[in-house]
Coordinates of C-alpha atoms in Angstrom, one line a residue:
M221 CA 0.0 0.0 0.0
S222 CA 1.7 3.2 -1.1
F223 CA 1.6 6.3 1.0
L224 CA 1.0 9.8 -0.3
L225 CA 4.5 11.4 -0.1
D226 CA 3.9 14.8 -1.8
Y227 CA 2.3 16.8 -4.6
A228 CA 4.4 18.3 -7.4
D229 CA 3.4 20.3 -10.5
V230 CA 6.0 18.4 -12.5
V231 CA 7.8 15.1 -11.8
V232 CA 11.0 14.3 -13.7
I233 CA 12.2 10.7 -14.0
G234 CA 16.0 10.7 -14.3
A235 CA 18.7 13.1 -13.4
G236 CA 21.0 12.8 -16.5
H237 CA 21.5 15.6 -19.0
A238 CA 17.9 15.6 -20.1
G239 CA 16.4 15.3 -16.6
I240 CA 18.5 18.2 -15.2
E241 CA 17.5 20.7 -17.9
A242 CA 13.9 19.6 -17.7
A243 CA 13.7 20.0 -13.9
M244 CA 15.6 23.3 -13.8
A245 CA 13.4 24.8 -16.5
S246 CA 10.2 23.7 -14.8
A247 CA 11.4 24.9 -11.4
R248 CA 12.6 28.3 -12.7
L249 CA 9.2 28.8 -14.3
G250 CA 7.6 28.6 -10.9
C251 CA 6.4 25.0 -10.8
K252 CA 7.0 22.7 -7.8
T253 CA 9.2 20.1 -9.3
I254 CA 10.5 16.7 -8.0
I255 CA 13.4 15.0 -9.8
F256 CA 14.0 11.3 -9.2
T257 CA 17.3 9.5 -9.7
L258 CA 18.4 6.0 -8.9
S259 CA 21.5 7.5 -7.3
L260 CA 22.5 11.0 -6.3
D261 CA 26.1 10.0 -7.3
K262 CA 25.0 9.7 -10.9
I263 CA 23.5 13.1 -11.4
A264 CA 24.8 14.6 -14.6
N265 CA 26.9 11.5 -15.2
M266 CA 29.0 11.1 -18.3
P267 CA 28.9 7.4 -18.8
C268 CA 30.4 7.6 -22.3
N269 CA 32.9 10.2 -23.6
P270 CA 33.9 13.0 -21.1
C271 CA 33.2 15.9 -23.5
I272 CA 30.6 18.5 -24.3
G273 CA 29.9 19.7 -27.9
G274 CA 31.3 18.6 -31.2
T275 CA 30.1 18.9 -34.7
A276 CA 26.5 20.3 -34.6
K277 CA 26.4 19.2 -30.9
G278 CA 28.2 22.4 -30.0
H279 CA 25.5 24.3 -31.8
L280 CA 22.9 22.7 -29.5
V281 CA 24.8 23.7 -26.4
R282 CA 25.1 27.3 -27.5
E283 CA 21.4 27.4 -28.5
L284 CA 20.5 26.0 -25.1
D285 CA 22.6 28.6 -23.4
A286 CA 20.9 31.4 -25.4
L287 CA 17.6 30.1 -24.1
G288 CA 18.8 30.0 -20.5
G289 CA 19.8 26.4 -20.1
L290 CA 22.6 25.1 -17.9
M291 CA 24.9 22.8 -19.9
G292 CA 27.1 25.5 -21.5
R293 CA 27.8 27.3 -18.3
V294 CA 28.8 24.2 -16.3
A295 CA 30.8 23.0 -19.3
D296 CA 32.8 26.2 -19.3
K297 CA 33.5 25.9 -15.5
T298 CA 34.8 22.3 -15.9
T299 CA 36.6 22.5 -19.2
I300 CA 40.1 21.0 -19.3
Q301 CA 40.7 21.4 -23.0
S302 CA 38.8 23.5 -25.6
K303 CA 38.8 23.3 -29.4
I304 CA 36.9 24.6 -32.4
L305 CA 36.2 21.7 -34.8
N306 CA 36.3 22.4 -38.6
S307 CA 38.0 25.7 -38.0
K308 CA 39.5 25.6 -41.5
R309 CA 36.2 25.1 -43.1
G310 CA 33.1 27.3 -43.6
P311 CA 31.3 28.9 -40.6
A312 CA 28.2 26.7 -41.0
V313 CA 30.1 23.6 -39.9
R314 CA 32.4 25.1 -37.2
S315 CA 31.6 23.9 -33.7
L316 CA 33.0 24.1 -30.2
R317 CA 34.0 20.9 -28.4
A318 CA 35.4 20.9 -24.8
Q319 CA 37.0 18.1 -22.9
I320 CA 35.4 18.1 -19.5
D321 CA 36.4 17.0 -16.0
K322 CA 33.8 14.3 -15.5
V323 CA 33.7 14.4 -11.6
N324 CA 33.7 18.2 -11.4
Y325 CA 30.8 18.4 -14.0
H326 CA 28.7 16.1 -11.8
L327 CA 29.5 18.0 -8.6
H328 CA 28.7 21.4 -10.2
M329 CA 25.4 20.2 -11.6
K330 CA 24.4 18.5 -8.4
N331 CA 25.0 21.6 -6.4
I332 CA 23.0 23.8 -8.8
L333 CA 20.0 21.4 -8.5
E334 CA 20.3 21.4 -4.7
L335 CA 20.2 25.2 -4.5
Q336 CA 17.4 25.8 -7.0
D337 CA 14.1 27.0 -5.5
N338 CA 11.0 24.9 -6.2
L339 CA 13.2 21.8 -7.0
Y340 CA 13.3 18.7 -4.8
I341 CA 15.8 15.8 -5.5
K342 CA 14.8 12.3 -4.5
Q343 CA 16.9 9.1 -4.6
D344 CA 14.2 6.5 -5.5
E345 CA 12.9 4.7 -8.6
V346 CA 9.6 5.6 -10.3
I347 CA 8.0 2.2 -11.2
K348 CA 4.6 3.2 -12.4
I349 CA 2.9 6.2 -13.9
D350 CA -0.7 6.8 -12.7
V351 CA -3.1 7.8 -15.5
N352 CA -6.8 8.7 -15.3
N353 CA -8.9 9.6 -18.4
S354 CA -5.8 9.6 -20.5
K355 CA -4.1 12.2 -18.3
V356 CA -1.2 11.9 -15.9
C357 CA -2.3 12.2 -12.2
G358 CA 0.6 10.7 -10.3
V359 CA 3.6 8.3 -10.0
Y360 CA 4.4 5.4 -7.8
T361 CA 8.0 4.7 -6.5
K362 CA 9.9 1.6 -5.5
L363 CA 9.8 2.8 -1.9
D364 CA 6.0 2.7 -1.8
A365 CA 5.6 6.4 -2.2
Y366 CA 2.9 8.1 -4.3
I367 CA 3.3 11.6 -5.7
K368 CA 0.3 13.5 -7.2
T369 CA 1.3 15.5 -10.2
K370 CA -0.1 17.1 -13.4
A371 CA 2.9 16.4 -15.6
V372 CA 5.7 13.7 -15.8
I373 CA 8.8 14.0 -17.9
V374 CA 10.5 10.6 -18.7
A375 CA 14.3 11.2 -19.0
C376 CA 15.6 7.8 -18.0
G377 CA 18.5 7.6 -20.5
T378 CA 19.8 4.1 -21.1
Y379 CA 18.6 2.8 -17.7
L380 CA 15.2 1.5 -18.8
K381 CA 15.3 -2.3 -18.6
A382 CA 19.0 -1.9 -19.3
K383 CA 21.3 -4.9 -20.0
T384 CA 25.1 -4.7 -20.4
F385 CA 27.3 -7.0 -22.4
I386 CA 31.0 -7.9 -22.2
G387 CA 31.5 -10.9 -24.4
T388 CA 29.3 -13.8 -23.1
V389 CA 28.8 -12.1 -19.8
S390 CA 25.6 -10.0 -19.5
S391 CA 23.9 -8.4 -16.6
S392 CA 20.8 -6.3 -15.8
S393 CA 22.6 -3.0 -15.2
G394 CA 22.8 0.5 -16.4
P395 CA 25.9 2.5 -17.3
D396 CA 29.0 2.1 -15.1
N397 CA 27.4 -0.9 -13.3
A398 CA 24.6 1.3 -12.0
P399 CA 21.2 -0.5 -11.3
A400 CA 18.8 -0.7 -14.2
A401 CA 15.2 0.6 -14.0
N402 CA 13.4 -2.6 -14.7
M403 CA 9.8 -1.9 -13.7
L404 CA 8.7 1.2 -15.6
S405 CA 8.6 -0.4 -19.0
C406 CA 5.6 -2.5 -17.9
S407 CA 3.8 0.8 -17.0
F408 CA 4.4 2.1 -20.5
K409 CA 3.1 -1.1 -22.1
N410 CA -0.1 -0.8 -20.0
L411 CA -0.6 2.7 -21.4
N412 CA -0.3 1.3 -24.9
I413 CA 3.0 3.1 -25.5
N414 CA 5.2 1.2 -27.9
L415 CA 8.8 0.6 -26.7
R416 CA 11.8 -0.5 -28.8
R417 CA 15.3 -1.8 -28.0
F418 CA 18.2 0.4 -28.9
K419 CA 21.9 -0.3 -28.2
T420 CA 24.9 1.8 -27.6
G421 CA 28.4 1.2 -26.3
T422 CA 31.4 2.7 -24.6
P423 CA 35.2 2.0 -24.9
A424 CA 37.5 0.9 -22.2
R425 CA 39.0 3.3 -19.7
V426 CA 42.8 2.7 -19.3
N427 CA 45.5 3.9 -16.9
R428 CA 47.5 6.9 -18.2
K429 CA 50.8 5.5 -16.8
S430 CA 50.4 2.4 -19.1
I431 CA 50.5 4.5 -22.3
D432 CA 53.7 5.5 -24.2
F433 CA 52.6 9.0 -25.3
S434 CA 55.8 9.5 -27.3
K435 CA 54.4 7.1 -29.9
L436 CA 51.1 9.0 -30.2
K437 CA 50.1 12.2 -32.1
I438 CA 49.5 15.1 -29.8
Q439 CA 46.4 17.2 -30.0
K440 CA 46.6 20.6 -28.2
G441 CA 43.7 22.9 -27.4
D442 CA 43.1 26.2 -29.2
E443 CA 45.2 29.3 -28.3
K444 CA 42.0 31.5 -28.6
I445 CA 39.6 29.8 -26.3
H446 CA 35.8 30.1 -27.0
S447 CA 33.2 29.6 -24.3
F448 CA 29.9 27.9 -24.7
S449 CA 28.1 30.6 -22.6
F450 CA 27.2 34.0 -24.1
F451 CA 26.5 35.4 -20.6
E452 CA 28.5 33.9 -17.7
K453 CA 32.1 34.3 -18.8
T454 CA 34.5 31.9 -17.1
E455 CA 38.3 32.0 -17.5
I456 CA 39.0 28.8 -19.4
I457 CA 42.5 27.3 -19.5
N458 CA 43.7 24.3 -21.5
K459 CA 45.0 22.1 -18.7
I460 CA 45.7 18.9 -20.6
D461 CA 46.6 17.5 -24.0
C462 CA 44.7 14.9 -26.0
Y463 CA 46.3 12.4 -28.4
I464 CA 45.6 10.2 -31.4
A465 CA 46.5 6.6 -31.8
Y466 CA 45.8 4.2 -34.7
T467 CA 44.7 0.6 -35.1
N468 CA 46.6 -1.6 -37.5
S469 CA 46.3 -4.9 -39.3
K470 CA 47.3 -6.9 -36.2
T471 CA 44.5 -5.1 -34.3
H472 CA 42.0 -6.0 -37.0
D473 CA 43.2 -9.6 -37.1
V474 CA 42.6 -10.1 -33.4
I475 CA 39.1 -8.7 -33.7
L476 CA 38.1 -10.7 -36.8
K477 CA 39.4 -14.0 -35.2
N478 CA 37.1 -13.4 -32.2
L479 CA 33.9 -12.1 -33.8
D480 CA 32.1 -15.3 -32.7
R481 CA 32.7 -14.2 -29.1
S482 CA 31.0 -10.8 -29.7
P483 CA 27.4 -10.6 -28.6
L484 CA 26.8 -8.3 -31.6
Y485 CA 27.6 -11.1 -34.0
S486 CA 26.3 -14.1 -31.9
G487 CA 22.8 -12.6 -31.8
D488 CA 22.7 -12.0 -28.1
I489 CA 22.3 -8.3 -28.6
K490 CA 18.9 -7.5 -30.2
G491 CA 18.9 -3.7 -30.0
V492 CA 19.7 -1.4 -32.9
G493 CA 23.0 0.5 -32.5
P494 CA 24.0 3.9 -33.7
R495 CA 25.1 4.2 -37.4
Y496 CA 27.5 7.1 -36.7
C497 CA 29.2 5.7 -33.7
P498 CA 29.8 2.0 -34.4
S499 CA 31.8 -0.4 -32.3
I500 CA 35.4 -1.2 -33.3
E501 CA 34.3 -4.7 -34.4
D502 CA 31.6 -3.1 -36.6
K503 CA 34.2 -0.8 -38.1
V504 CA 36.6 -3.6 -38.9
V505 CA 33.9 -5.7 -40.6
R506 CA 32.2 -2.9 -42.5
F507 CA 35.3 -1.1 -43.6
K508 CA 37.7 -3.9 -44.5
D509 CA 39.6 -1.8 -47.0
R510 CA 40.7 0.6 -44.3
P511 CA 44.2 -0.2 -43.0
R512 CA 43.7 1.7 -39.7
H513 CA 41.1 3.6 -37.6
Q514 CA 41.7 6.6 -35.4
I515 CA 41.6 6.4 -31.6
F516 CA 41.2 9.7 -29.7
V517 CA 43.0 9.3 -26.4
E518 CA 41.3 11.7 -23.9
P519 CA 41.7 12.2 -20.2
I520 CA 38.4 12.1 -18.2
G521 CA 39.5 14.6 -15.6
F522 CA 42.4 16.7 -14.3
N523 CA 42.8 14.8 -11.1
T524 CA 42.6 11.2 -12.3
N525 CA 44.7 8.9 -14.4
E526 CA 41.7 7.4 -16.3
I527 CA 41.9 7.8 -20.0
Y528 CA 39.0 7.4 -22.5
L529 CA 39.7 5.7 -25.8
Q530 CA 37.2 7.3 -28.2
G531 CA 36.5 5.3 -31.3
M532 CA 37.1 1.9 -29.5
S533 CA 33.7 1.0 -28.1
S534 CA 33.3 -2.8 -28.0
S535 CA 31.3 -5.6 -26.5
L536 CA 34.1 -8.2 -27.0
P537 CA 35.3 -10.2 -24.0
L538 CA 37.8 -8.7 -21.7
D539 CA 40.7 -10.9 -22.8
V540 CA 40.1 -10.0 -26.4
Q541 CA 40.0 -6.3 -25.5
I542 CA 43.4 -6.6 -23.8
S543 CA 44.8 -8.5 -26.8
F544 CA 43.7 -6.0 -29.5
L545 CA 44.6 -2.9 -27.5
K546 CA 48.1 -4.3 -27.0
T547 CA 48.7 -4.5 -30.7
I548 CA 48.4 -0.7 -31.0
E549 CA 51.6 1.4 -31.0
G550 CA 51.9 3.1 -27.7
F551 CA 49.5 0.7 -26.0
E552 CA 51.9 -2.3 -25.7
N553 CA 51.7 -2.3 -21.9
I554 CA 48.1 -1.0 -21.7
D555 CA 46.3 -1.5 -18.3
I556 CA 42.5 -1.5 -18.6
M557 CA 40.8 0.0 -15.6
R558 CA 37.2 -0.3 -16.8
P559 CA 36.4 -2.6 -19.7
A560 CA 34.4 -1.6 -22.8
Y561 CA 30.8 -2.8 -22.9
A562 CA 27.6 -2.6 -24.9
I563 CA 24.3 -1.7 -23.4
E564 CA 20.7 -2.4 -24.5
Y565 CA 17.7 -0.4 -23.3
D566 CA 14.1 0.4 -23.9
C567 CA 13.0 3.6 -25.6
C568 CA 9.9 5.0 -27.2
N569 CA 9.0 5.7 -30.8
P570 CA 9.3 9.6 -31.0
T571 CA 6.6 9.8 -33.7
D572 CA 4.2 9.1 -30.7
L573 CA 5.1 12.6 -29.5
Y574 CA 4.0 16.1 -30.4
P575 CA 6.6 18.7 -31.1
T576 CA 6.2 19.8 -27.5
L577 CA 7.5 16.3 -26.6
E578 CA 4.2 15.4 -25.0
F579 CA 2.8 11.9 -25.8
K580 CA -0.2 12.0 -28.0
C581 CA -2.0 9.3 -26.1
V582 CA -1.4 10.6 -22.5
G583 CA -1.9 14.2 -21.6
G584 CA 0.8 15.6 -19.4
L585 CA 3.3 12.8 -20.1
Y586 CA 6.6 13.9 -21.9
G587 CA 9.7 12.2 -23.2
A588 CA 13.2 13.5 -23.4
G589 CA 16.7 12.4 -24.2
Q590 CA 17.7 8.8 -25.1
F591 CA 14.2 7.6 -24.1
N592 CA 13.1 9.4 -27.3
G593 CA 15.6 7.5 -29.4
T594 CA 18.5 9.9 -29.5
S595 CA 22.2 9.5 -28.6
G596 CA 24.4 12.1 -26.9
Y597 CA 24.4 14.4 -23.9
E598 CA 23.7 17.5 -26.0
E599 CA 20.7 16.0 -27.8
A600 CA 19.4 14.9 -24.4
A601 CA 19.8 18.3 -22.7
V602 CA 18.0 20.3 -25.3
Q603 CA 15.1 17.9 -25.3
G604 CA 14.9 18.0 -21.6
F605 CA 14.7 21.8 -21.7
V606 CA 11.9 21.8 -24.3
A607 CA 10.0 19.2 -22.3
G608 CA 10.5 21.0 -19.0
V609 CA 9.3 24.3 -20.5
N610 CA 6.3 22.7 -22.1
A611 CA 5.3 20.8 -19.0
A612 CA 5.5 23.9 -16.9
R613 CA 3.5 26.0 -19.4
K614 CA 0.9 23.3 -19.6
V615 CA 0.5 23.3 -15.8
R616 CA 0.2 27.0 -16.0
N617 CA -2.3 26.9 -18.9
L618 CA 0.1 28.8 -21.2
S619 CA 0.6 28.2 -24.9
A620 CA 3.0 25.5 -26.2
F621 CA 6.7 26.3 -26.7
I622 CA 7.8 25.0 -30.1
L623 CA 11.1 25.8 -31.9
T624 CA 11.1 25.3 -35.7
R625 CA 13.7 24.0 -38.1
A626 CA 14.2 27.6 -39.3
S627 CA 15.1 28.8 -35.8
S628 CA 17.6 26.3 -34.5
Y629 CA 19.2 22.9 -34.5
I630 CA 17.0 22.2 -31.5
G631 CA 14.0 22.7 -33.7
T632 CA 15.6 20.5 -36.4
L633 CA 16.3 17.7 -34.0
I634 CA 12.8 17.6 -32.5
D635 CA 11.1 18.0 -35.9
D636 CA 13.2 15.1 -37.3
L637 CA 12.2 12.9 -34.3
V638 CA 8.5 13.6 -34.2
T639 CA 8.0 13.8 -37.9
K640 CA 10.4 11.3 -39.4
G641 CA 11.1 9.1 -36.4
C642 CA 14.3 7.1 -36.1
T643 CA 15.1 3.4 -36.6
E644 CA 18.5 3.8 -34.8
P645 CA 19.9 6.1 -32.1
Y646 CA 19.6 9.6 -33.6
R647 CA 22.6 11.9 -33.7
I648 CA 22.5 15.6 -34.7
M649 CA 24.7 16.7 -37.7
T650 CA 25.1 19.9 -39.6
A651 CA 23.9 18.0 -42.7
R652 CA 20.5 17.6 -41.2
S653 CA 19.7 21.3 -41.4
E654 CA 18.6 23.0 -44.6
Y655 CA 19.5 26.4 -43.1
R656 CA 22.9 25.7 -41.6
L657 CA 24.5 28.9 -42.8
L658 CA 21.8 30.8 -40.8
L659 CA 22.0 28.4 -37.8
R660 CA 25.6 28.9 -36.9
H661 CA 27.0 28.4 -33.4
D662 CA 28.3 32.0 -33.3
N663 CA 24.9 33.6 -33.7
A664 CA 22.8 31.3 -31.4
D665 CA 22.1 34.2 -29.0
R666 CA 20.9 36.5 -31.9
R667 CA 18.5 33.7 -32.9
L668 CA 17.2 32.6 -29.5
S669 CA 17.8 35.0 -26.6
E670 CA 14.7 37.0 -27.4
I671 CA 12.7 33.8 -27.2
G672 CA 14.4 32.7 -24.0
H673 CA 13.6 36.0 -22.3
S674 CA 10.0 36.0 -23.6
I675 CA 9.3 32.5 -22.0
K676 CA 11.2 33.6 -18.8
T677 CA 14.0 31.0 -18.9
L678 CA 16.6 33.7 -19.7
S679 CA 17.0 36.1 -16.8
D680 CA 16.7 39.9 -17.1
E681 CA 20.4 40.2 -16.2
D682 CA 21.5 37.8 -19.0
Y683 CA 19.1 39.4 -21.4
G684 CA 20.7 42.8 -20.6
I685 CA 24.1 41.3 -21.5
F686 CA 22.6 40.2 -24.8
C687 CA 21.1 43.6 -25.6
E688 CA 24.4 45.4 -24.8
K689 CA 26.2 43.0 -27.2
Q690 CA 23.7 43.6 -30.0
K691 CA 24.0 47.4 -29.5
L692 CA 27.8 47.1 -29.8
I693 CA 27.5 44.9 -33.0
K694 CA 25.1 47.4 -34.5
T695 CA 27.5 50.3 -33.9
L696 CA 30.5 48.3 -35.2
K697 CA 28.6 47.3 -38.4
E698 CA 27.6 50.8 -39.1
G699 CA 31.2 52.0 -38.6
L700 CA 32.7 49.2 -40.7
E701 CA 30.2 49.6 -43.5
K702 CA 31.5 53.2 -43.9
A703 CA 35.2 52.4 -43.3
I704 CA 37.7 52.9 -46.0
I705 CA 41.1 51.2 -46.5
R706 CA 43.6 53.2 -48.5
P707 CA 46.3 51.7 -50.7
T708 CA 49.8 51.8 -49.3
E709 CA 53.0 50.0 -50.2
E710 CA 52.9 48.0 -47.0
L711 CA 49.3 46.9 -47.6
N712 CA 49.9 46.0 -51.2
A713 CA 52.9 44.0 -50.3
K714 CA 50.8 42.2 -47.7
L715 CA 48.0 41.5 -50.2
L716 CA 50.5 40.1 -52.8
S717 CA 52.1 37.9 -50.2
L718 CA 48.7 36.4 -49.5
N719 CA 48.1 35.7 -53.2
T720 CA 45.4 38.3 -53.7
S721 CA 45.5 41.4 -55.9
K722 CA 46.7 44.7 -54.7
I723 CA 44.5 47.8 -54.6
S724 CA 45.2 51.1 -56.5
F725 CA 42.4 53.2 -55.0
P726 CA 40.5 53.4 -51.7
R727 CA 38.3 50.4 -51.1
K728 CA 35.6 49.7 -48.6
F729 CA 36.5 47.4 -45.7
T730 CA 33.3 45.4 -46.4
D731 CA 34.4 44.7 -50.0
L732 CA 37.9 43.6 -49.1
I733 CA 36.8 41.3 -46.2
K734 CA 34.9 39.2 -48.7
R735 CA 38.1 38.1 -50.3
P736 CA 38.8 34.5 -49.1
E737 CA 42.4 35.2 -48.5
L738 CA 41.7 38.1 -46.1
N739 CA 40.3 38.2 -42.6
F740 CA 39.5 40.7 -39.8
D741 CA 42.9 40.5 -38.1
I742 CA 44.7 41.4 -41.3
L743 CA 42.5 44.3 -42.4
Q744 CA 42.1 45.9 -39.0
E745 CA 45.7 47.2 -39.2
Y746 CA 44.8 49.3 -42.3
C747 CA 41.2 50.3 -41.5
E748 CA 40.4 53.9 -40.6
F749 CA 37.7 52.7 -38.2
D750 CA 39.4 51.6 -35.0
C751 CA 38.5 48.0 -34.3
K752 CA 41.7 46.5 -33.0
N753 CA 40.7 46.0 -29.4
L754 CA 37.6 44.0 -30.0
N755 CA 36.9 40.6 -28.4
F756 CA 38.0 37.9 -30.9
E757 CA 34.5 36.3 -30.9
I758 CA 32.9 39.6 -31.8
K759 CA 35.4 39.9 -34.7
E760 CA 34.6 36.4 -35.9
E761 CA 30.9 37.1 -35.9
L762 CA 31.2 40.4 -37.8
E763 CA 33.6 38.8 -40.3
I764 CA 31.1 36.0 -41.1
D765 CA 28.2 38.5 -41.5
F766 CA 30.2 40.5 -44.0
K767 CA 32.0 37.7 -45.8
Y768 CA 28.9 35.5 -46.4
E769 CA 26.4 38.3 -46.8
E770 CA 25.0 37.2 -50.2
F771 CA 24.8 33.6 -49.2
I772 CA 23.0 34.5 -46.0
K773 CA 20.5 36.6 -47.9
S774 CA 19.8 33.7 -50.3
Q775 CA 19.0 31.3 -47.4
Q776 CA 16.8 33.9 -45.7
E777 CA 14.7 34.2 -48.9
K778 CA 14.2 30.4 -48.9
L779 CA 13.2 30.7 -45.3
L780 CA 10.3 32.9 -46.2
K781 CA 8.7 30.1 -48.2
F782 CA 9.3 27.6 -45.3
K783 CA 7.6 30.0 -42.9
E784 CA 4.5 30.3 -45.2
M785 CA 4.0 26.5 -44.9
E786 CA 4.7 26.5 -41.1
D787 CA 2.0 29.2 -40.7
E788 CA -0.7 27.0 -42.2
K789 CA -1.9 25.4 -39.0
L790 CA -3.5 21.9 -38.9
P791 CA -5.8 21.0 -36.0
V792 CA -4.5 17.8 -34.4
N793 CA -8.0 16.3 -34.3
I794 CA -8.4 16.0 -38.1
D795 CA -9.3 12.5 -39.3
Y796 CA -7.4 12.4 -42.6
E797 CA -9.5 9.4 -43.7
N798 CA -12.3 11.9 -44.4
I799 CA -10.3 14.0 -46.8
S800 CA -10.9 12.9 -50.3
G801 CA -8.0 13.0 -52.8
L802 CA -5.4 11.9 -50.3
R803 CA -3.6 8.6 -51.1
K804 CA -4.2 5.8 -48.7
E805 CA -0.5 5.8 -47.5
A806 CA -0.7 9.6 -46.9
R807 CA -3.9 9.2 -44.8
E808 CA -2.3 6.5 -42.7
K809 CA 0.9 8.5 -42.1
L810 CA -0.9 11.8 -41.4
N811 CA -3.2 10.1 -38.9
A812 CA -0.2 8.5 -37.2
I813 CA 1.9 11.7 -37.0
K814 CA -0.9 14.3 -36.5
P815 CA 1.2 17.2 -37.9
I816 CA 0.6 20.6 -36.4
N817 CA 1.1 22.5 -39.7
L818 CA 1.4 22.1 -43.4
G819 CA 5.2 22.3 -43.3
Q820 CA 5.4 19.4 -40.9
A821 CA 3.0 17.4 -43.0
S822 CA 5.2 17.9 -46.1
R823 CA 8.2 16.3 -44.3
I824 CA 6.4 13.1 -43.4
S825 CA 7.7 10.1 -45.2
G826 CA 5.0 8.7 -47.5
V827 CA 3.3 12.1 -48.0
N828 CA 4.1 13.5 -51.4
P829 CA 3.7 17.0 -53.0
A830 CA 0.3 16.1 -54.5
D831 CA -1.0 15.2 -51.1
I832 CA 0.1 18.6 -49.8
V833 CA -1.8 20.3 -52.6
V834 CA -4.9 18.4 -51.6
L835 CA -4.4 19.4 -48.0
S836 CA -3.8 23.0 -48.9
V837 CA -7.1 23.1 -50.9
W838 CA -9.0 21.4 -48.1
L839 CA -7.6 23.9 -45.6
N840 CA -8.7 26.9 -47.7
I841 CA -12.2 25.5 -48.1
N842 CA -12.6 24.6 -44.4
R843 CA -10.6 27.3 -42.8
N844 CA -13.7 29.0 -41.2
C845 CA -15.0 25.7 -39.8
L846 CA -11.7 24.7 -38.0

């Protein structure tokens, strides 16, 4: 017999990266929020690689920061190495990645949660969601407690009915030998929520003193260090170096000879793994023509000797892991501290969710993070934020909070999930966005801080910092658009040395900056408008705006057509079987997804342009009746 423990406006299940952002957003919006975790020691845990950001993932972190989220700020405080990826390529694909001190990140996040008003942390396991008339009304816990609530956010990561594999040895456990959450899956099935099995994996952690770093390629952090946060500036110092090692033919031979001992190939693992982060045995089998594969050798903290071997996730037995690692140059005396493992877990089908991340079949029930079929801390965090904001707004009877593909990578990620679904763990990439030149990591605050302030997740103080920055950029742009650079012998010698033509008459700064060979730092020395003492991130942002002006305008024109489709709203209670002219497949898919506008309908697999024309005509005829 359960006892009534408490009432909460919002209950969050799980205190990983999704759960933290969900709970913090909800609590900051004035809702009494309870967050449940299996262990307080696993709050904000990084069970896989100890880093934040990366290609497109760094965009997510900066967008989250612009909206008032936590991840970027805490990442800045716990960074041990910072690097811009794709720095030599175009601005659309540049992204910040920071190596993080795993323990310090956990401690910082835990303390922030403990200090937050309206937020209560409980170490217990939610085993059942109580639903009445298709609406959430409470949760039951393993310790026989019952909590009344209006909204529940499921952010249980890879813990749901989790099973880990190391060769033939398997156990019911979550990441890092944590207990699995084995009872909640049954509750979902009773609510007719379909669950699937996905799989992910992690490499071995090895002892630093067992590696011969003289045989590895060093990777240093950037000299100019970027921060994730636009508002809370932390002094970031590169404290460590990372390294690169390589597999070889001997490594591959050991793996191929032992494939029969891998649960991936024996059939013991049933879950679907991530396409873009395969295990080393998958790489060796799928890419037989490659003589070697990269291994990124990354410390997991400043005060520990544990080293993470990114690119070497595996489910092979421990003796095989030792054997293949010792074939790698620099790893001849390798000492494994934590073996690699694969993990299977239950997750939902994200097409069962609205763009608010609320389940279509149960009011007040939200999904976030790996439970929604994604992979990665960053993907989890932004979903948690969106779910937390929407749960709080629903409790307060406010309108839904939805980000579009045109506004952000967050909008792109969620739209992909709820519209197209995923048949394997989803990972964000710059290639997933049609508007990636507009959705750069440097301008995330310009795109989203107004929104964050309007929904009250970005504080007045931070919004003031944003406004001051925009005033400065406006002043600088006006000055630089008028600025003239005059020809001199020194300047022309510099131009010729950079393989670009010299100038014979005064030229505008904005014209010269568009030359691919030139940048802000070169031209500022010859510019009549004083801009030498600017912050380097401001300079980068201005340079991108000027250099890519025509391309940006072109994408903005395409965006107008997109917005027209997004503005054509579709009521979610439409029965598409009653709309004549739609093909059978289109009716089935539209009824399954329940798109909220014509734009979303057009992106559903199985709905073609002719179906969209039919829908558009039907909307025009029935607009006054809807």
